[in-house]
Amino acid sequence: MAGLMPAAKGLSWPFRLLVSMLLGLLPPVAFFGSILLQTDGTEPRDFCIPTERESGLLVLQMNSGGQVPYACELNWSLAMIYILPSAILFGLLVFATWTLVRRR
């Protein structure tokens, strides 16, 4: 039971790393999300797969002014390729900062 509890000094490093990686996801998701919202899902190119009607994951009008409404079905593999490298970088920066502040 003692192995499941955090150390008396603070949180264990694997937990801090997990929290840091989750926090590292926020900046790239916010960045690409803002681009998607501003361009109605047309940029970054191939990030959204157009689906007819409103059956897509994101309800963005990709074909404004057209006869057939299209919604955005997220291309998960491309999204991970765009988001994960910068998320890992931001996460490691958060972890390093957290570790250095903790040692002071």
PDB file of N, CA and C in Angstrom:
ATOM      1  N   MET A   1       0.812  -1.182   0.000  1.00  0.00           N
ATOM      2  CA  MET A   1       0.000   0.000   0.000  1.00  0.00           C
ATOM      3  C   MET A   1       0.864   1.257   0.000  1.00  0.00           C
ATOM      4  N   ALA A   2       2.038   1.173   0.619  1.00  0.00           N
ATOM      5  CA  ALA A   2       2.905   2.342   0.702  1.00  0.00           C
ATOM      6  C   ALA A   2       3.452   2.719  -0.671  1.00  0.00           C
ATOM      7  N   GLY A   3       3.573   1.772  -1.590  1.00  0.00           N
ATOM      8  CA  GLY A   3       4.083   2.072  -2.923  1.00  0.00           C
ATOM      9  C   GLY A   3       3.110   2.867  -3.777  1.00  0.00           C
ATOM     10  N   LEU A   4       1.839   2.811  -3.446  1.00  0.00           N
ATOM     11  CA  LEU A   4       0.839   3.550  -4.211  1.00  0.00           C
ATOM     12  C   LEU A   4       0.721   5.001  -3.774  1.00  0.00           C
ATOM     13  N   MET A   5       1.157   5.315  -2.583  1.00  0.00           N
ATOM     14  CA  MET A   5       1.051   6.675  -2.068  1.00  0.00           C
ATOM     15  C   MET A   5       2.255   7.491  -2.521  1.00  0.00           C
ATOM     16  N   PRO A   6       2.060   8.793  -2.828  1.00  0.00           N
ATOM     17  CA  PRO A   6       3.203   9.625  -3.196  1.00  0.00           C
ATOM     18  C   PRO A   6       4.176   9.761  -2.029  1.00  0.00           C
ATOM     19  N   ALA A   7       5.391  10.071  -2.345  1.00  0.00           N
ATOM     20  CA  ALA A   7       6.408  10.232  -1.309  1.00  0.00           C
ATOM     21  C   ALA A   7       6.037  11.398  -0.398  1.00  0.00           C
ATOM     22  N   ALA A   8       6.567  11.381   0.796  1.00  0.00           N
ATOM     23  CA  ALA A   8       6.225  12.418   1.768  1.00  0.00           C
ATOM     24  C   ALA A   8       6.721  13.786   1.311  1.00  0.00           C
ATOM     25  N   LYS A   9       7.787  13.834   0.532  1.00  0.00           N
ATOM     26  CA  LYS A   9       8.350  15.095   0.080  1.00  0.00           C
ATOM     27  C   LYS A   9       7.492  15.751  -0.993  1.00  0.00           C
ATOM     28  N   GLY A  10       6.719  15.002  -1.730  1.00  0.00           N
ATOM     29  CA  GLY A  10       5.922  15.571  -2.801  1.00  0.00           C
ATOM     30  C   GLY A  10       5.461  14.495  -3.762  1.00  0.00           C
ATOM     31  N   LEU A  11       5.073  14.920  -4.921  1.00  0.00           N
ATOM     32  CA  LEU A  11       4.576  13.994  -5.927  1.00  0.00           C
ATOM     33  C   LEU A  11       5.727  13.238  -6.561  1.00  0.00           C
ATOM     34  N   SER A  12       5.485  12.007  -6.970  1.00  0.00           N
ATOM     35  CA  SER A  12       6.524  11.203  -7.605  1.00  0.00           C
ATOM     36  C   SER A  12       6.781  11.708  -9.019  1.00  0.00           C
ATOM     37  N   TRP A  13       7.971  11.447  -9.531  1.00  0.00           N
ATOM     38  CA  TRP A  13       8.337  11.972 -10.846  1.00  0.00           C
ATOM     39  C   TRP A  13       7.488  11.409 -11.983  1.00  0.00           C
ATOM     40  N   PRO A  14       7.031  10.134 -11.962  1.00  0.00           N
ATOM     41  CA  PRO A  14       6.172   9.692 -13.068  1.00  0.00           C
ATOM     42  C   PRO A  14       4.836  10.453 -13.111  1.00  0.00           C
ATOM     43  N   PHE A  15       4.291  10.758 -11.938  1.00  0.00           N
ATOM     44  CA  PHE A  15       3.041  11.524 -11.893  1.00  0.00           C
ATOM     45  C   PHE A  15       3.272  12.937 -12.404  1.00  0.00           C
ATOM     46  N   ARG A  16       4.381  13.560 -12.005  1.00  0.00           N
ATOM     47  CA  ARG A  16       4.703  14.912 -12.494  1.00  0.00           C
ATOM     48  C   ARG A  16       4.915  14.913 -13.999  1.00  0.00           C
ATOM     49  N   LEU A  17       5.544  13.852 -14.517  1.00  0.00           N
ATOM     50  CA  LEU A  17       5.765  13.755 -15.957  1.00  0.00           C
ATOM     51  C   LEU A  17       4.443  13.610 -16.700  1.00  0.00           C
ATOM     52  N   LEU A  18       3.539  12.791 -16.190  1.00  0.00           N
ATOM     53  CA  LEU A  18       2.224  12.614 -16.808  1.00  0.00           C
ATOM     54  C   LEU A  18       1.441  13.926 -16.823  1.00  0.00           C
ATOM     55  N   VAL A  19       1.427  14.622 -15.699  1.00  0.00           N
ATOM     56  CA  VAL A  19       0.730  15.907 -15.631  1.00  0.00           C
ATOM     57  C   VAL A  19       1.373  16.916 -16.581  1.00  0.00           C
ATOM     58  N   SER A  20       2.693  16.917 -16.659  1.00  0.00           N
ATOM     59  CA  SER A  20       3.402  17.829 -17.558  1.00  0.00           C
ATOM     60  C   SER A  20       3.060  17.546 -19.020  1.00  0.00           C
ATOM     61  N   MET A  21       2.988  16.274 -19.392  1.00  0.00           N
ATOM     62  CA  MET A  21       2.647  15.923 -20.771  1.00  0.00           C
ATOM     63  C   MET A  21       1.209  16.327 -21.101  1.00  0.00           C
ATOM     64  N   LEU A  22       0.314  16.151 -20.144  1.00  0.00           N
ATOM     65  CA  LEU A  22      -1.069  16.572 -20.371  1.00  0.00           C
ATOM     66  C   LEU A  22      -1.167  18.088 -20.503  1.00  0.00           C
ATOM     67  N   LEU A  23      -0.415  18.815 -19.689  1.00  0.00           N
ATOM     68  CA  LEU A  23      -0.388  20.271 -19.819  1.00  0.00           C
ATOM     69  C   LEU A  23       0.286  20.703 -21.122  1.00  0.00           C
ATOM     70  N   GLY A  24       1.243  19.909 -21.589  1.00  0.00           N
ATOM     71  CA  GLY A  24       1.920  20.208 -22.849  1.00  0.00           C
ATOM     72  C   GLY A  24       1.009  20.094 -24.060  1.00  0.00           C
ATOM     73  N   LEU A  25      -0.082  19.353 -23.929  1.00  0.00           N
ATOM     74  CA  LEU A  25      -1.049  19.235 -25.023  1.00  0.00           C
ATOM     75  C   LEU A  25      -1.843  20.517 -25.252  1.00  0.00           C
ATOM     76  N   LEU A  26      -2.007  21.317 -24.218  1.00  0.00           N
ATOM     77  CA  LEU A  26      -2.866  22.499 -24.318  1.00  0.00           C
ATOM     78  C   LEU A  26      -2.429  23.520 -25.376  1.00  0.00           C
ATOM     79  N   PRO A  27      -1.160  23.972 -25.412  1.00  0.00           N
ATOM     80  CA  PRO A  27      -0.804  24.985 -26.418  1.00  0.00           C
ATOM     81  C   PRO A  27      -0.991  24.536 -27.876  1.00  0.00           C
ATOM     82  N   PRO A  28      -0.521  23.342 -28.290  1.00  0.00           N
ATOM     83  CA  PRO A  28      -0.726  22.980 -29.691  1.00  0.00           C
ATOM     84  C   PRO A  28      -2.192  22.733 -30.049  1.00  0.00           C
ATOM     85  N   VAL A  29      -2.970  22.174 -29.122  1.00  0.00           N
ATOM     86  CA  VAL A  29      -4.390  21.956 -29.404  1.00  0.00           C
ATOM     87  C   VAL A  29      -5.100  23.296 -29.542  1.00  0.00           C
ATOM     88  N   ALA A  30      -4.767  24.250 -28.676  1.00  0.00           N
ATOM     89  CA  ALA A  30      -5.368  25.587 -28.779  1.00  0.00           C
ATOM     90  C   ALA A  30      -4.944  26.273 -30.073  1.00  0.00           C
ATOM     91  N   PHE A  31      -3.687  26.129 -30.459  1.00  0.00           N
ATOM     92  CA  PHE A  31      -3.184  26.758 -31.685  1.00  0.00           C
ATOM     93  C   PHE A  31      -3.896  26.212 -32.926  1.00  0.00           C
ATOM     94  N   PHE A  32      -3.889  24.890 -33.070  1.00  0.00           N
ATOM     95  CA  PHE A  32      -4.525  24.306 -34.253  1.00  0.00           C
ATOM     96  C   PHE A  32      -6.039  24.444 -34.205  1.00  0.00           C
ATOM     97  N   GLY A  33      -6.614  24.405 -33.007  1.00  0.00           N
ATOM     98  CA  GLY A  33      -8.053  24.623 -32.887  1.00  0.00           C
ATOM     99  C   GLY A  33      -8.464  26.012 -33.320  1.00  0.00           C
ATOM    100  N   SER A  34      -7.664  27.012 -32.973  1.00  0.00           N
ATOM    101  CA  SER A  34      -7.991  28.379 -33.387  1.00  0.00           C
ATOM    102  C   SER A  34      -7.873  28.540 -34.900  1.00  0.00           C
ATOM    103  N   ILE A  35      -6.888  27.878 -35.502  1.00  0.00           N
ATOM    104  CA  ILE A  35      -6.766  27.934 -36.967  1.00  0.00           C
ATOM    105  C   ILE A  35      -7.971  27.261 -37.618  1.00  0.00           C
ATOM    106  N   LEU A  36      -8.369  26.101 -37.102  1.00  0.00           N
ATOM    107  CA  LEU A  36      -9.535  25.396 -37.651  1.00  0.00           C
ATOM    108  C   LEU A  36     -10.795  26.246 -37.550  1.00  0.00           C
ATOM    109  N   LEU A  37     -10.996  26.893 -36.409  1.00  0.00           N
ATOM    110  CA  LEU A  37     -12.196  27.704 -36.231  1.00  0.00           C
ATOM    111  C   LEU A  37     -12.202  28.935 -37.135  1.00  0.00           C
ATOM    112  N   GLN A  38     -11.058  29.568 -37.314  1.00  0.00           N
ATOM    113  CA  GLN A  38     -10.981  30.771 -38.146  1.00  0.00           C
ATOM    114  C   GLN A  38     -11.172  30.473 -39.620  1.00  0.00           C
ATOM    115  N   THR A  39     -10.752  29.293 -40.057  1.00  0.00           N
ATOM    116  CA  THR A  39     -10.833  28.970 -41.483  1.00  0.00           C
ATOM    117  C   THR A  39     -11.980  28.018 -41.805  1.00  0.00           C
ATOM    118  N   ASP A  40     -12.863  27.772 -40.847  1.00  0.00           N
ATOM    119  CA  ASP A  40     -13.981  26.837 -41.013  1.00  0.00           C
ATOM    120  C   ASP A  40     -13.523  25.441 -41.425  1.00  0.00           C
ATOM    121  N   GLY A  41     -12.379  25.023 -40.951  1.00  0.00           N
ATOM    122  CA  GLY A  41     -11.904  23.665 -41.185  1.00  0.00           C
ATOM    123  C   GLY A  41     -11.157  23.452 -42.484  1.00  0.00           C
ATOM    124  N   THR A  42     -10.866  24.524 -43.225  1.00  0.00           N
ATOM    125  CA  THR A  42     -10.148  24.340 -44.489  1.00  0.00           C
ATOM    126  C   THR A  42      -8.630  24.359 -44.308  1.00  0.00           C
ATOM    127  N   GLU A  43      -8.139  24.939 -43.248  1.00  0.00           N
ATOM    128  CA  GLU A  43      -6.705  24.962 -42.951  1.00  0.00           C
ATOM    129  C   GLU A  43      -6.494  24.425 -41.556  1.00  0.00           C
ATOM    130  N   PRO A  44      -5.416  23.829 -41.224  1.00  0.00           N
ATOM    131  CA  PRO A  44      -4.365  23.261 -42.040  1.00  0.00           C
ATOM    132  C   PRO A  44      -4.922  22.213 -43.012  1.00  0.00           C
ATOM    133  N   ARG A  45      -4.369  22.206 -44.172  1.00  0.00           N
ATOM    134  CA  ARG A  45      -4.871  21.370 -45.249  1.00  0.00           C
ATOM    135  C   ARG A  45      -4.910  19.902 -44.834  1.00  0.00           C
ATOM    136  N   ASP A  46      -5.987  19.239 -45.171  1.00  0.00           N
ATOM    137  CA  ASP A  46      -6.239  17.812 -44.909  1.00  0.00           C
ATOM    138  C   ASP A  46      -6.392  17.478 -43.423  1.00  0.00           C
ATOM    139  N   PHE A  47      -6.483  18.489 -42.552  1.00  0.00           N
ATOM    140  CA  PHE A  47      -6.752  18.254 -41.138  1.00  0.00           C
ATOM    141  C   PHE A  47      -8.183  17.761 -40.958  1.00  0.00           C
ATOM    142  N   CYS A  48      -9.079  18.279 -41.774  1.00  0.00           N
ATOM    143  CA  CYS A  48     -10.484  17.897 -41.739  1.00  0.00           C
ATOM    144  C   CYS A  48     -10.834  17.128 -43.002  1.00  0.00           C
ATOM    145  N   ILE A  49     -11.557  16.052 -42.835  1.00  0.00           N
ATOM    146  CA  ILE A  49     -12.096  15.304 -43.964  1.00  0.00           C
ATOM    147  C   ILE A  49     -13.559  15.731 -44.092  1.00  0.00           C
ATOM    148  N   PRO A  50     -13.940  16.326 -45.221  1.00  0.00           N
ATOM    149  CA  PRO A  50     -15.324  16.795 -45.347  1.00  0.00           C
ATOM    150  C   PRO A  50     -16.317  15.637 -45.368  1.00  0.00           C
ATOM    151  N   THR A  51     -17.371  15.754 -44.573  1.00  0.00           N
ATOM    152  CA  THR A  51     -18.456  14.786 -44.574  1.00  0.00           C
ATOM    153  C   THR A  51     -19.752  15.545 -44.807  1.00  0.00           C
ATOM    154  N   GLU A  52     -20.652  14.934 -45.536  1.00  0.00           N
ATOM    155  CA  GLU A  52     -21.914  15.605 -45.856  1.00  0.00           C
ATOM    156  C   GLU A  52     -22.771  15.756 -44.609  1.00  0.00           C
ATOM    157  N   ARG A  53     -23.557  16.782 -44.622  1.00  0.00           N
ATOM    158  CA  ARG A  53     -24.486  17.136 -43.545  1.00  0.00           C
ATOM    159  C   ARG A  53     -23.697  17.497 -42.286  1.00  0.00           C
ATOM    160  N   GLU A  54     -24.245  17.210 -41.145  1.00  0.00           N
ATOM    161  CA  GLU A  54     -23.568  17.534 -39.892  1.00  0.00           C
ATOM    162  C   GLU A  54     -23.147  16.266 -39.161  1.00  0.00           C
ATOM    163  N   SER A  55     -22.626  15.309 -39.892  1.00  0.00           N
ATOM    164  CA  SER A  55     -22.251  14.038 -39.280  1.00  0.00           C
ATOM    165  C   SER A  55     -20.800  14.025 -38.811  1.00  0.00           C
ATOM    166  N   GLY A  56     -20.064  15.095 -39.038  1.00  0.00           N
ATOM    167  CA  GLY A  56     -18.666  15.119 -38.644  1.00  0.00           C
ATOM    168  C   GLY A  56     -18.491  15.389 -37.162  1.00  0.00           C
ATOM    169  N   LEU A  57     -17.267  15.232 -36.699  1.00  0.00           N
ATOM    170  CA  LEU A  57     -16.932  15.449 -35.296  1.00  0.00           C
ATOM    171  C   LEU A  57     -17.062  16.924 -34.932  1.00  0.00           C
ATOM    172  N   LEU A  58     -16.520  17.790 -35.787  1.00  0.00           N
ATOM    173  CA  LEU A  58     -16.589  19.230 -35.553  1.00  0.00           C
ATOM    174  C   LEU A  58     -17.632  19.833 -36.476  1.00  0.00           C
ATOM    175  N   VAL A  59     -18.523  20.609 -35.922  1.00  0.00           N
ATOM    176  CA  VAL A  59     -19.568  21.218 -36.738  1.00  0.00           C
ATOM    177  C   VAL A  59     -19.036  22.545 -37.279  1.00  0.00           C
ATOM    178  N   LEU A  60     -18.285  22.453 -38.355  1.00  0.00           N
ATOM    179  CA  LEU A  60     -17.759  23.614 -39.060  1.00  0.00           C
ATOM    180  C   LEU A  60     -18.324  23.594 -40.472  1.00  0.00           C
ATOM    181  N   GLN A  61     -18.776  24.720 -40.947  1.00  0.00           N
ATOM    182  CA  GLN A  61     -19.330  24.804 -42.296  1.00  0.00           C
ATOM    183  C   GLN A  61     -18.182  24.948 -43.282  1.00  0.00           C
ATOM    184  N   MET A  62     -17.695  23.829 -43.817  1.00  0.00           N
ATOM    185  CA  MET A  62     -16.538  23.833 -44.712  1.00  0.00           C
ATOM    186  C   MET A  62     -16.886  24.303 -46.111  1.00  0.00           C
ATOM    187  N   ASN A  63     -18.155  24.315 -46.467  1.00  0.00           N
ATOM    188  CA  ASN A  63     -18.578  24.668 -47.815  1.00  0.00           C
ATOM    189  C   ASN A  63     -19.577  25.818 -47.733  1.00  0.00           C
ATOM    190  N   SER A  64     -19.146  26.938 -47.157  1.00  0.00           N
ATOM    191  CA  SER A  64     -20.085  28.047 -47.011  1.00  0.00           C
ATOM    192  C   SER A  64     -20.453  28.602 -48.383  1.00  0.00           C
ATOM    193  N   GLY A  65     -21.728  28.775 -48.584  1.00  0.00           N
ATOM    194  CA  GLY A  65     -22.231  29.273 -49.859  1.00  0.00           C
ATOM    195  C   GLY A  65     -22.542  28.163 -50.843  1.00  0.00           C
ATOM    196  N   GLY A  66     -22.195  26.928 -50.540  1.00  0.00           N
ATOM    197  CA  GLY A  66     -22.441  25.820 -51.446  1.00  0.00           C
ATOM    198  C   GLY A  66     -23.814  25.209 -51.235  1.00  0.00           C
ATOM    199  N   GLN A  67     -24.190  24.335 -52.142  1.00  0.00           N
ATOM    200  CA  GLN A  67     -25.489  23.687 -52.064  1.00  0.00           C
ATOM    201  C   GLN A  67     -25.551  22.622 -50.973  1.00  0.00           C
ATOM    202  N   VAL A  68     -24.471  21.872 -50.812  1.00  0.00           N
ATOM    203  CA  VAL A  68     -24.439  20.773 -49.851  1.00  0.00           C
ATOM    204  C   VAL A  68     -23.607  21.206 -48.638  1.00  0.00           C
ATOM    205  N   PRO A  69     -24.154  21.160 -47.417  1.00  0.00           N
ATOM    206  CA  PRO A  69     -23.362  21.509 -46.235  1.00  0.00           C
ATOM    207  C   PRO A  69     -22.398  20.375 -45.877  1.00  0.00           C
ATOM    208  N   TYR A  70     -21.197  20.746 -45.561  1.00  0.00           N
ATOM    209  CA  TYR A  70     -20.183  19.782 -45.162  1.00  0.00           C
ATOM    210  C   TYR A  70     -19.734  20.082 -43.741  1.00  0.00           C
ATOM    211  N   ALA A  71     -19.460  19.050 -42.981  1.00  0.00           N
ATOM    212  CA  ALA A  71     -18.894  19.179 -41.640  1.00  0.00           C
ATOM    213  C   ALA A  71     -17.483  18.591 -41.654  1.00  0.00           C
ATOM    214  N   CYS A  72     -16.793  18.734 -40.541  1.00  0.00           N
ATOM    215  CA  CYS A  72     -15.393  18.310 -40.439  1.00  0.00           C
ATOM    216  C   CYS A  72     -15.290  17.008 -39.658  1.00  0.00           C
ATOM    217  N   GLU A  73     -14.758  15.993 -40.282  1.00  0.00           N
ATOM    218  CA  GLU A  73     -14.374  14.764 -39.579  1.00  0.00           C
ATOM    219  C   GLU A  73     -12.855  14.835 -39.430  1.00  0.00           C
ATOM    220  N   LEU A  74     -12.380  14.867 -38.205  1.00  0.00           N
ATOM    221  CA  LEU A  74     -10.967  15.086 -37.935  1.00  0.00           C
ATOM    222  C   LEU A  74     -10.122  13.926 -38.444  1.00  0.00           C
ATOM    223  N   ASN A  75      -9.046  14.238 -39.142  1.00  0.00           N
ATOM    224  CA  ASN A  75      -8.064  13.262 -39.600  1.00  0.00           C
ATOM    225  C   ASN A  75      -7.108  13.026 -38.427  1.00  0.00           C
ATOM    226  N   TRP A  76      -7.381  12.004 -37.620  1.00  0.00           N
ATOM    227  CA  TRP A  76      -6.665  11.793 -36.373  1.00  0.00           C
ATOM    228  C   TRP A  76      -5.177  11.542 -36.566  1.00  0.00           C
ATOM    229  N   SER A  77      -4.798  10.806 -37.600  1.00  0.00           N
ATOM    230  CA  SER A  77      -3.372  10.504 -37.790  1.00  0.00           C
ATOM    231  C   SER A  77      -2.593  11.773 -38.123  1.00  0.00           C
ATOM    232  N   LEU A  78      -3.135  12.616 -38.978  1.00  0.00           N
ATOM    233  CA  LEU A  78      -2.452  13.871 -39.306  1.00  0.00           C
ATOM    234  C   LEU A  78      -2.460  14.816 -38.114  1.00  0.00           C
ATOM    235  N   ALA A  79      -3.546  14.828 -37.364  1.00  0.00           N
ATOM    236  CA  ALA A  79      -3.617  15.678 -36.171  1.00  0.00           C
ATOM    237  C   ALA A  79      -2.540  15.273 -35.164  1.00  0.00           C
ATOM    238  N   MET A  80      -2.334  13.975 -34.986  1.00  0.00           N
ATOM    239  CA  MET A  80      -1.305  13.518 -34.050  1.00  0.00           C
ATOM    240  C   MET A  80       0.092  13.873 -34.552  1.00  0.00           C
ATOM    241  N   ILE A  81       0.302  13.799 -35.862  1.00  0.00           N
ATOM    242  CA  ILE A  81       1.607  14.158 -36.416  1.00  0.00           C
ATOM    243  C   ILE A  81       1.891  15.635 -36.198  1.00  0.00           C
ATOM    244  N   TYR A  82       0.880  16.478 -36.304  1.00  0.00           N
ATOM    245  CA  TYR A  82       1.050  17.918 -36.087  1.00  0.00           C
ATOM    246  C   TYR A  82       1.167  18.267 -34.605  1.00  0.00           C
ATOM    247  N   ILE A  83       0.378  17.616 -33.758  1.00  0.00           N
ATOM    248  CA  ILE A  83       0.259  18.051 -32.373  1.00  0.00           C
ATOM    249  C   ILE A  83       1.293  17.403 -31.451  1.00  0.00           C
ATOM    250  N   LEU A  84       1.563  16.122 -31.603  1.00  0.00           N
ATOM    251  CA  LEU A  84       2.403  15.412 -30.631  1.00  0.00           C
ATOM    252  C   LEU A  84       3.836  15.941 -30.488  1.00  0.00           C
ATOM    253  N   PRO A  85       4.563  16.257 -31.566  1.00  0.00           N
ATOM    254  CA  PRO A  85       5.938  16.738 -31.344  1.00  0.00           C
ATOM    255  C   PRO A  85       6.000  18.012 -30.508  1.00  0.00           C
ATOM    256  N   SER A  86       5.138  18.971 -30.812  1.00  0.00           N
ATOM    257  CA  SER A  86       5.170  20.201 -30.023  1.00  0.00           C
ATOM    258  C   SER A  86       4.606  19.970 -28.621  1.00  0.00           C
ATOM    259  N   ALA A  87       3.657  19.052 -28.463  1.00  0.00           N
ATOM    260  CA  ALA A  87       3.124  18.734 -27.136  1.00  0.00           C
ATOM    261  C   ALA A  87       4.208  18.104 -26.266  1.00  0.00           C
ATOM    262  N   ILE A  88       5.016  17.243 -26.844  1.00  0.00           N
ATOM    263  CA  ILE A  88       6.115  16.629 -26.099  1.00  0.00           C
ATOM    264  C   ILE A  88       7.124  17.691 -25.683  1.00  0.00           C
ATOM    265  N   LEU A  89       7.440  18.616 -26.581  1.00  0.00           N
ATOM    266  CA  LEU A  89       8.377  19.694 -26.264  1.00  0.00           C
ATOM    267  C   LEU A  89       7.837  20.565 -25.130  1.00  0.00           C
ATOM    268  N   PHE A  90       6.592  21.000 -25.233  1.00  0.00           N
ATOM    269  CA  PHE A  90       5.996  21.816 -24.178  1.00  0.00           C
ATOM    270  C   PHE A  90       5.912  21.041 -22.864  1.00  0.00           C
ATOM    271  N   GLY A  91       5.575  19.771 -22.942  1.00  0.00           N
ATOM    272  CA  GLY A  91       5.490  18.950 -21.745  1.00  0.00           C
ATOM    273  C   GLY A  91       6.834  18.806 -21.043  1.00  0.00           C
ATOM    274  N   LEU A  92       7.894  18.608 -21.828  1.00  0.00           N
ATOM    275  CA  LEU A  92       9.220  18.499 -21.231  1.00  0.00           C
ATOM    276  C   LEU A  92       9.672  19.818 -20.622  1.00  0.00           C
ATOM    277  N   LEU A  93       9.300  20.943 -21.245  1.00  0.00           N
ATOM    278  CA  LEU A  93       9.618  22.243 -20.660  1.00  0.00           C
ATOM    279  C   LEU A  93       8.891  22.445 -19.333  1.00  0.00           C
ATOM    280  N   VAL A  94       7.630  22.049 -19.272  1.00  0.00           N
ATOM    281  CA  VAL A  94       6.876  22.148 -18.018  1.00  0.00           C
ATOM    282  C   VAL A  94       7.506  21.248 -16.959  1.00  0.00           C
ATOM    283  N   PHE A  95       7.868  20.030 -17.341  1.00  0.00           N
ATOM    284  CA  PHE A  95       8.469  19.093 -16.389  1.00  0.00           C
ATOM    285  C   PHE A  95       9.807  19.611 -15.874  1.00  0.00           C
ATOM    286  N   ALA A  96      10.648  20.130 -16.768  1.00  0.00           N
ATOM    287  CA  ALA A  96      11.956  20.653 -16.355  1.00  0.00           C
ATOM    288  C   ALA A  96      11.788  21.856 -15.425  1.00  0.00           C
ATOM    289  N   THR A  97      10.864  22.743 -15.768  1.00  0.00           N
ATOM    290  CA  THR A  97      10.617  23.909 -14.917  1.00  0.00           C
ATOM    291  C   THR A  97      10.098  23.480 -13.551  1.00  0.00           C
ATOM    292  N   TRP A  98       9.155  22.542 -13.549  1.00  0.00           N
ATOM    293  CA  TRP A  98       8.569  22.040 -12.298  1.00  0.00           C
ATOM    294  C   TRP A  98       9.661  21.404 -11.434  1.00  0.00           C
ATOM    295  N   THR A  99      10.555  20.646 -12.054  1.00  0.00           N
ATOM    296  CA  THR A  99      11.623  19.970 -11.315  1.00  0.00           C
ATOM    297  C   THR A  99      12.610  20.984 -10.740  1.00  0.00           C
ATOM    298  N   LEU A 100      12.977  21.981 -11.546  1.00  0.00           N
ATOM    299  CA  LEU A 100      13.935  22.986 -11.060  1.00  0.00           C
ATOM    300  C   LEU A 100      13.344  23.835  -9.939  1.00  0.00           C
ATOM    301  N   VAL A 101      12.088  24.210 -10.046  1.00  0.00           N
ATOM    302  CA  VAL A 101      11.438  25.001  -9.009  1.00  0.00           C
ATOM    303  C   VAL A 101      11.308  24.182  -7.730  1.00  0.00           C
ATOM    304  N   ARG A 102      11.046  22.921  -7.875  1.00  0.00           N
ATOM    305  CA  ARG A 102      10.866  22.030  -6.730  1.00  0.00           C
ATOM    306  C   ARG A 102      12.163  21.841  -5.949  1.00  0.00           C
ATOM    307  N   ARG A 103      13.300  21.897  -6.626  1.00  0.00           N
ATOM    308  CA  ARG A 103      14.586  21.669  -5.976  1.00  0.00           C
ATOM    309  C   ARG A 103      15.072  22.900  -5.213  1.00  0.00           C
ATOM    310  N   ARG A 104      14.501  24.049  -5.464  1.00  0.00           N
ATOM    311  CA  ARG A 104      14.947  25.273  -4.788  1.00  0.00           C
ATOM    312  C   ARG A 104      14.534  25.327  -3.402  1.00  0.00           C
TER     313      ARG A 104
END
